[in-house]
XYZ file of C-alpha atoms in Angstrom:
467
model
C -0.065 0.025 0.019
C 1.298 3.471 -0.947
C 0.675 6.959 0.332
C -1.806 7.690 -2.435
C -4.233 5.283 -0.907
C -3.858 6.925 2.524
C -4.318 10.469 1.245
C -8.003 9.637 0.575
C -8.451 9.227 4.404
C -7.746 12.983 4.837
C -4.841 12.442 7.197
C -2.143 15.070 7.774
C 1.540 14.487 6.701
C 2.835 13.018 9.962
C -0.236 10.821 10.454
C 0.141 9.564 6.846
C 3.655 8.353 7.604
C 2.548 6.518 10.804
C -0.420 5.018 8.934
C 1.983 3.848 6.268
C 4.192 2.163 8.867
C 1.172 0.417 10.476
C -0.210 -0.558 7.074
C 3.144 -2.170 6.068
C 3.063 -4.288 9.210
C -0.574 -5.369 8.602
C 0.316 -6.238 5.002
C 3.130 -8.427 6.256
C 0.541 -10.116 8.469
C -1.466 -11.047 5.376
C -4.334 -8.459 5.393
C -5.710 -7.074 2.179
C -5.636 -3.436 1.235
C -9.384 -3.029 1.791
C -9.153 -4.630 5.233
C -6.208 -2.276 6.220
C -8.122 0.793 4.965
C -11.203 -0.285 7.004
C -8.985 -0.638 10.110
C -7.423 2.716 9.478
C -10.854 4.393 9.216
C -11.729 2.817 12.524
C -8.665 4.204 14.121
C -9.458 7.654 12.646
C -12.988 7.567 13.975
C -12.093 6.506 17.537
C -8.399 6.885 18.154
C -8.724 6.568 21.938
C -9.787 2.985 21.531
C -6.378 2.131 19.986
C -4.032 4.334 21.888
C -3.258 1.944 24.698
C -1.053 -0.365 22.476
C -0.726 -2.417 19.319
C 0.269 -1.616 15.799
C -2.004 1.389 15.540
C -1.057 3.057 18.870
C 1.431 5.598 17.404
C -1.046 6.669 14.786
C -3.842 6.983 17.476
C -1.635 9.138 19.644
C -0.765 11.385 16.827
C -4.506 11.742 15.866
C -5.457 12.471 19.531
C -2.751 15.175 19.647
C -4.117 16.806 16.484
C -7.591 16.711 17.914
C -6.431 18.465 21.081
C -4.885 21.255 18.989
C -8.078 21.602 16.905
C -10.181 21.741 20.094
C -8.022 24.449 21.531
C -8.184 26.492 18.344
C -11.995 26.268 18.331
C -11.893 27.673 21.872
C -9.883 30.754 20.672
C -12.913 32.858 19.899
C -13.353 35.867 22.374
C -16.424 36.510 24.232
C -18.508 39.293 22.827
C -18.325 41.229 26.106
C -15.724 41.068 28.866
C -16.738 39.424 32.211
C -17.251 42.089 34.887
C -14.388 42.618 37.207
C -13.712 44.967 40.142
C -11.219 47.819 40.183
C -9.364 49.621 42.942
C -8.292 53.209 42.424
C -10.162 53.728 39.138
C -9.276 57.453 39.203
C -5.575 56.503 39.027
C -5.725 54.049 36.102
C -5.001 55.096 32.433
C -7.507 54.029 29.791
C -5.061 51.631 28.063
C -4.969 49.414 31.077
C -8.738 49.197 31.086
C -8.732 48.232 27.403
C -6.120 45.528 27.983
C -8.061 44.042 30.988
C -11.294 44.001 29.064
C -9.628 41.872 26.249
C -8.245 39.546 28.966
C -11.715 39.131 30.423
C -13.078 38.160 27.005
C -10.858 35.019 26.782
C -12.832 31.880 26.804
C -10.659 30.528 29.593
C -11.028 33.588 31.928
C -13.210 33.145 35.047
C -12.403 36.213 37.155
C -10.184 39.207 37.363
C -9.302 42.458 39.110
C -7.436 45.624 38.435
C -5.027 47.136 41.125
C -4.668 50.930 41.707
C -1.120 50.852 40.238
C -2.341 49.522 36.956
C -0.872 50.689 33.664
C -0.290 49.416 30.093
C 1.957 46.339 29.763
C 2.307 43.514 27.041
C -0.760 41.226 27.008
C -2.181 41.516 30.692
C -1.787 45.089 31.969
C 0.718 45.603 34.760
C -1.389 45.597 37.880
C -3.796 43.097 36.365
C -4.966 39.895 38.122
C -6.579 37.185 36.009
C -7.894 33.821 37.007
C -8.331 31.149 34.264
C -9.523 27.688 34.136
C -6.918 24.869 33.184
C -4.805 27.518 31.265
C -1.673 29.454 31.956
C -0.820 32.630 29.896
C 2.868 33.354 29.567
C 2.215 37.088 29.056
C -0.162 36.947 31.958
C 2.911 36.288 34.070
C 5.174 38.608 32.242
C 8.691 38.560 30.634
C 10.518 38.927 34.026
C 9.080 35.784 35.438
C 9.242 35.697 39.254
C 10.025 39.451 39.500
C 9.920 39.929 43.252
C 10.812 41.904 46.458
C 12.838 41.280 49.525
C 13.351 43.249 52.741
C 16.031 42.581 55.419
C 15.677 44.371 58.796
C 19.102 44.756 60.265
C 20.194 45.203 63.969
C 21.656 48.541 63.083
C 20.489 52.084 63.797
C 19.837 53.855 60.517
C 22.388 56.632 61.317
C 25.184 54.167 62.097
C 25.820 53.517 58.329
C 27.030 56.591 56.588
C 26.262 57.531 52.975
C 29.811 56.848 51.772
C 30.012 53.414 53.272
C 26.579 52.449 52.063
C 27.607 53.578 48.553
C 30.784 51.511 48.815
C 28.917 48.378 49.907
C 26.334 48.580 47.103
C 29.060 49.128 44.502
C 31.065 46.253 45.768
C 28.289 43.720 46.349
C 25.552 44.321 43.693
C 25.547 44.112 39.914
C 23.043 45.555 37.543
C 22.155 45.466 33.805
C 21.466 43.087 30.867
C 24.085 40.444 30.625
C 25.932 41.674 33.666
C 27.394 39.139 36.173
C 29.923 38.952 38.931
C 33.458 37.799 38.109
C 33.662 34.080 38.289
C 35.878 34.209 41.479
C 33.211 36.386 43.156
C 30.150 34.258 42.189
C 28.162 32.653 44.863
C 26.479 29.257 44.777
C 22.865 28.536 45.623
C 20.847 25.303 45.963
C 18.481 26.405 43.157
C 21.348 25.709 40.734
C 21.519 22.163 41.930
C 17.865 21.224 41.388
C 17.296 18.284 38.938
C 14.582 20.324 37.215
C 17.287 21.952 34.985
C 17.699 18.663 33.205
C 14.006 18.020 32.467
C 13.659 20.263 29.380
C 15.993 21.198 26.506
C 15.370 24.862 27.080
C 16.219 24.666 30.773
C 19.428 22.720 29.965
C 20.343 25.368 27.338
C 19.804 28.249 29.763
C 21.337 26.730 32.841
C 24.824 28.363 32.069
C 23.232 31.816 31.741
C 21.344 31.276 34.928
C 24.474 30.176 36.846
C 26.515 33.094 35.478
C 24.002 35.719 36.483
C 23.155 34.327 39.943
C 22.962 37.019 42.595
C 22.602 39.961 40.199
C 19.835 42.332 39.112
C 18.509 43.492 35.785
C 17.798 46.874 34.321
C 14.674 49.104 34.338
C 13.115 49.531 37.765
C 15.232 46.887 39.615
C 17.082 48.295 42.632
C 18.917 47.560 45.857
C 18.770 50.189 48.529
C 19.633 50.982 52.078
C 17.035 52.880 54.036
C 15.219 53.462 57.293
C 12.471 50.989 58.259
C 9.941 52.441 60.740
C 7.972 49.947 62.721
C 5.261 51.630 64.855
C 4.273 48.463 66.747
C 5.957 45.201 67.519
C 5.729 42.945 64.499
C 7.841 40.622 62.364
C 9.219 39.334 65.474
C 10.929 42.682 66.009
C 10.411 45.472 68.606
C 9.007 48.782 67.497
C 11.479 51.388 66.343
C 13.645 52.514 63.500
C 16.130 50.120 61.876
C 18.616 50.142 58.981
C 17.091 47.840 56.290
C 17.848 46.626 52.823
C 15.130 46.604 50.120
C 15.650 44.867 46.701
C 13.488 44.436 43.590
C 14.854 41.923 41.103
C 13.723 39.067 38.919
C 14.866 36.050 36.968
C 17.310 37.827 34.636
C 17.917 36.620 31.144
C 16.912 33.117 31.974
C 13.417 34.028 32.821
C 13.053 36.428 29.835
C 14.117 33.697 27.385
C 11.685 31.184 28.960
C 9.003 33.758 28.554
C 9.793 34.312 24.874
C 9.956 30.625 24.134
C 6.594 29.682 25.653
C 4.834 32.775 24.365
C 5.726 31.813 20.866
C 4.469 28.211 21.585
C 1.234 29.504 23.052
C 0.580 31.657 20.015
C 1.092 28.580 17.724
C -1.470 26.787 19.803
C -4.000 29.687 18.938
C -3.196 30.855 15.418
C -6.844 32.236 14.949
C -6.898 34.219 18.111
C -8.009 37.817 17.578
C -5.089 40.257 17.022
C -5.923 42.329 20.077
C -5.582 39.113 22.241
C -2.524 37.667 20.493
C -0.196 38.321 23.521
C -2.761 36.612 25.749
C -2.423 33.185 24.047
C -2.567 30.478 26.619
C -1.355 26.920 27.185
C -3.689 24.247 28.508
C -2.341 22.860 31.845
C -3.437 19.312 30.782
C -1.151 19.528 27.707
C 2.573 18.767 27.805
C 3.336 22.369 26.694
C 1.435 23.818 29.636
C 3.048 21.441 32.010
C 6.412 22.341 30.608
C 5.744 26.105 31.055
C 4.568 25.633 34.536
C 7.705 23.733 35.536
C 9.956 26.481 33.885
C 7.908 29.306 35.401
C 8.170 27.924 38.831
C 11.748 27.429 38.573
C 12.289 30.969 37.350
C 10.305 32.112 40.491
C 12.688 30.212 42.761
C 15.662 31.391 40.884
C 14.526 35.032 41.106
C 14.178 34.665 44.978
C 17.604 33.075 45.106
C 19.057 36.180 43.525
C 17.486 38.268 46.389
C 18.780 35.977 49.069
C 22.408 36.152 47.732
C 22.230 40.008 47.462
C 21.017 40.302 51.026
C 23.477 37.633 52.217
C 26.438 39.573 50.837
C 25.353 42.813 52.291
C 24.659 41.328 55.752
C 27.908 39.520 55.759
C 29.712 42.665 54.756
C 28.183 44.446 57.767
C 28.838 41.363 59.938
C 25.263 41.144 61.102
C 22.458 38.727 60.956
C 19.008 40.127 59.817
C 16.389 40.397 62.538
C 13.570 39.615 60.043
C 13.122 39.145 56.287
C 10.028 39.620 54.088
C 9.807 38.600 50.373
C 7.191 38.023 47.741
C 6.861 37.457 44.017
C 4.580 39.623 42.012
C 5.033 38.283 38.373
C 3.822 34.701 38.622
C 0.909 32.414 38.351
C -0.508 30.418 41.272
C -3.005 27.554 41.626
C -5.666 28.941 43.976
C -9.054 28.075 45.195
C -11.561 30.619 43.929
C -15.046 29.817 45.205
C -15.502 26.128 44.760
C -13.003 25.782 41.861
C -9.235 25.607 41.520
C -8.197 28.311 38.998
C -4.940 29.619 37.788
C -4.438 33.090 39.136
C -2.010 35.278 37.212
C -0.530 38.309 39.010
C 1.336 40.455 36.532
C 2.652 43.190 38.758
C 0.362 42.371 41.786
C 1.202 41.341 45.298
C -0.334 38.180 46.802
C -2.419 39.303 49.840
C -4.158 36.267 51.366
C -5.250 36.737 54.960
C -2.212 37.452 57.102
C 0.252 37.155 54.295
C 3.239 39.576 54.431
C 4.256 41.441 51.315
C 6.101 44.465 50.127
C 4.808 47.514 48.060
C 7.506 49.830 47.105
C 7.313 53.509 45.939
C 9.944 55.105 43.717
C 13.686 55.564 44.202
C 12.897 58.600 46.571
C 9.504 57.768 48.004
C 8.522 55.283 50.758
C 7.703 51.633 50.414
C 5.527 49.609 52.737
C 5.446 46.330 54.489
C 1.949 45.013 54.314
C -0.230 42.193 55.573
C -3.047 40.862 53.323
C -6.608 40.958 54.276
C -7.651 38.214 51.732
C -10.208 40.160 49.819
C -11.813 37.557 47.508
C -13.051 40.177 44.956
C -9.404 41.067 44.428
C -8.484 37.412 44.078
C -6.547 38.069 47.377
C -4.139 40.520 45.726
C -2.877 44.150 46.067
C -0.776 46.560 44.044
C 2.915 45.772 43.511
C 4.141 49.307 43.611
C 3.152 52.919 42.843
C 2.723 52.199 39.056
C 3.864 54.295 36.243
C 2.098 57.544 35.101
C 4.617 58.260 32.380
C 6.060 55.614 30.054
C 9.801 55.353 29.638
C 10.008 57.443 26.505
C 7.773 60.106 27.773
C 9.690 60.334 31.039
C 12.996 60.633 29.157
C 11.648 63.242 26.836
C 9.711 65.429 29.271
C 11.330 65.309 32.690
C 14.076 67.718 33.644
C 17.229 66.320 35.277
C 17.598 69.311 37.611
C 14.066 68.884 38.886
C 14.655 65.112 39.525
C 17.916 65.773 41.303
C 16.242 68.446 43.470
C 13.517 65.943 44.439
C 16.194 63.450 45.479
C 18.059 66.099 47.418
C 15.014 67.258 49.330
C 14.361 63.663 50.496
C 17.960 62.979 51.361
C 18.388 60.220 48.748
C 21.791 59.370 47.108
C 21.287 57.640 43.823
C 23.904 55.332 42.099
C 23.037 54.827 38.438
C 19.343 55.177 37.747
C 17.928 56.683 34.543
C 15.636 59.609 33.978
C 13.035 57.049 32.810
C 12.881 55.815 36.474
C 12.556 59.268 38.057
C 10.009 59.541 40.884
C 7.999 61.894 38.762
C 7.365 59.016 36.298
C 5.385 57.182 38.968
C 1.976 57.698 40.653
C 2.137 59.018 44.148
C 2.536 55.900 46.308
C 0.529 57.380 49.197
C -2.565 57.610 46.799
C -2.042 54.041 45.711
C -1.934 52.763 49.212
C -5.045 54.800 50.225
C -7.072 53.186 47.446
C -6.583 49.664 48.766
C -7.151 49.867 52.509
C -9.652 46.953 52.220
C -6.900 44.794 50.601
C -4.048 45.233 52.968
C -2.904 46.645 56.346
C 0.315 48.678 56.493
C 2.503 47.496 59.293
C 5.838 49.389 58.509
C 7.195 51.980 56.188
C 10.624 52.127 54.452
C 12.337 55.337 53.344
C 15.186 54.868 50.779
C 18.518 56.587 51.650
C 21.161 55.193 49.201
C 19.859 53.587 46.074
C 21.620 51.579 43.323
C 20.073 50.918 39.914
C 21.114 50.295 36.389
C 21.820 53.464 34.385
C 18.659 53.344 32.351
C 18.132 55.365 29.187
C 19.964 58.420 30.523
C 21.674 59.035 33.890
C 20.074 61.409 36.269
């Protein structure tokens, strides 16, 4: 039997090759061409019945895989209208973020959502958007910097005991910033995340391991920072007495490793949904019961652990240099997806620039390079999918900030607040951000503030143009 006989069955190229292999075996067993064609039609009509084993099992598996892709494509049509969702701080949110969230809530896999008061336009899901989906994970619902997160260390040192010059020297010596930047090999630290067997489970993870190992303990560009500042704790909490303490606050993510994972799986998700409406293209999803969805979930959670490892190494370096042990540490991711019980159903909750805020859960909401940040405890608001803002949120895009803000005005703002800046671009100026006090005031039903942090010496990448 040749391929021409099989084309009449309407099989695709890979399935034809598998059918040809099976047909050859059946011919060897003595079956006629008509008998073999009848068997192939039966496999085509009910591949699940043949998938367990036998000569037709490879063909049946391929037909089932093709059917799964077709089913996913048929589910790519958007709802006519977005599902309703609550918003916090509506007066602070730009229209573009609303439009992006509306598109996300039209996805057939979406079940619930919320928009935080720091929301602004991003890629796919808006930054500050929270989206719950059923059996689906959206790579751009997590973001490019997978696992982007915060960490605070409270140190047993009075704020005034560390001078500006010494703080500057410590940050220059013990932190690294920027795309592709790493410590010299002799200065690189190890971490248990690099010894996980997960790195060997997928070709892309094996390929990116060396990059991850090289960049461990460093920070990226943009709004990533490490800073010394004053933590004010009005009441005993975190296992610490009330008072003022020197503290280290950092914002960092999964570096080039996470970015390449995001790009790889976003492209894969888009191939799963080639007919998805153009406005929703960057919200293409991967079914969690498909091998591609499982692969992304594994890579995403690894990137989340890697990002937190970067923070731990940064804080460990600085604490060791000061010869102290932190009194308390708080950390949280704000670019990740979680399996979460929503009502009576387990859904996938994407937080793209949103802080988890389950009942009693500690978290960090920073301001800008010169404005305060806050240690918060979640109140578990179900309407917000137990979430809060992840920062102040931009009111000027990077290009707009670089073209409209005056360096002298920015420097005057820093000087007035007693902030020393190392690096930092005009695109990250405080004036590019919403007023953090306004953002916090819009979410008093989502979190309780338990402490404030005022930056004193801040290190960032240089950005588009130094301040």
